[in-house]
XYZ file of C-alpha atoms in Angstrom:
103
model
C 4.482 -14.512 -15.534
C 5.085 -17.770 -13.791
C 3.604 -16.711 -10.450
C -0.075 -17.736 -10.091
C -0.615 -14.914 -7.580
C -0.009 -12.332 -10.318
C -1.733 -14.086 -13.248
C -4.130 -11.769 -15.047
C -2.530 -8.547 -13.810
C -0.694 -6.112 -16.035
C 3.070 -5.859 -15.672
C 3.034 -2.787 -13.400
C 0.186 -4.136 -11.262
C 1.926 -7.513 -10.875
C 5.110 -5.704 -9.839
C 3.156 -3.677 -7.250
C 1.460 -6.813 -5.909
C 4.837 -8.503 -5.424
C 6.344 -5.429 -3.789
C 3.388 -5.037 -1.397
C 3.469 -8.766 -0.555
C 7.199 -8.515 0.302
C 6.642 -5.320 2.305
C 3.963 -6.960 4.461
C 6.114 -10.083 4.926
C 9.026 -7.906 6.074
C 6.823 -6.013 8.562
C 5.020 -8.628 10.595
C 3.269 -10.703 7.946
C -0.104 -8.942 7.997
C -1.431 -5.690 6.691
C -4.457 -3.742 5.602
C -4.900 -1.417 2.644
C -6.867 1.729 2.006
C -7.780 2.358 -1.635
C -8.059 6.078 -2.476
C -9.152 7.381 -5.879
C -7.106 10.518 -6.567
C -8.568 11.806 -9.800
C -7.404 11.234 -13.333
C -4.010 9.873 -12.324
C -5.501 6.758 -10.778
C -5.969 5.132 -7.417
C -3.547 5.146 -4.505
C -3.157 1.970 -2.452
C -1.799 2.639 1.050
C -0.793 -0.507 2.943
C -0.312 -0.384 6.703
C 1.608 -3.386 8.049
C 0.998 -4.930 11.455
C 4.057 -3.134 12.864
C 2.739 0.287 11.758
C 5.049 0.718 8.772
C 3.338 1.802 5.590
C 3.946 2.015 1.867
C 1.922 2.813 -1.197
C 1.422 1.974 -4.837
C -0.669 3.297 -7.714
C -3.242 1.501 -9.842
C -5.299 2.632 -12.815
C -8.688 1.919 -11.230
C -10.407 0.795 -8.037
C -10.877 -2.647 -9.607
C -7.172 -2.898 -10.469
C -6.266 -1.770 -6.936
C -8.526 -4.458 -5.442
C -6.851 -7.078 -7.662
C -3.384 -5.885 -6.607
C -4.371 -6.115 -2.929
C -5.902 -9.562 -3.409
C -2.770 -10.853 -5.127
C -0.597 -9.287 -2.433
C -2.642 -11.017 0.270
C -3.690 -7.725 1.834
C -7.235 -6.982 2.965
C -8.877 -3.731 1.935
C -10.295 -1.540 4.705
C -13.454 0.472 4.301
C -11.583 3.785 4.418
C -9.476 5.374 7.117
C -10.939 4.290 10.437
C -9.773 5.714 13.750
C -8.096 2.392 14.628
C -6.300 2.076 11.301
C -5.089 5.674 11.407
C -3.828 5.190 14.958
C -1.881 2.085 13.908
C 0.349 4.017 11.470
C 3.834 4.526 12.914
C 5.870 6.926 10.750
C 9.622 6.478 10.988
C 11.934 9.452 11.594
C 12.749 9.404 7.865
C 9.022 9.525 7.033
C 8.582 12.500 9.363
C 11.436 14.387 7.664
C 9.980 13.697 4.204
C 6.493 14.785 5.273
C 7.925 17.996 6.737
C 9.393 18.798 3.318
C 12.953 19.154 4.540
C 14.294 16.591 2.067
C 16.967 15.620 4.613
């Protein structure tokens, strides 16, 4: 890997870091992440950009998730605060997916 921002990360984690970095750049240039352990499958990283758009990625551990966020240039929040939750702006497509319609 020639990119210093992803040095030391595994292939999947480096790919996630790059994707999250591009996502934040495309949505206002700033973002904040919430790291959520979800059992044996790993840790979910939810990134909320400054414009309210959000995306997620998976990591194997909390430490790996923190490294992904650091390399992506995204700060990690101390959980879902009222302000952070209120900043999420689901798109119409997100709302359809969450409703389970698949349309």
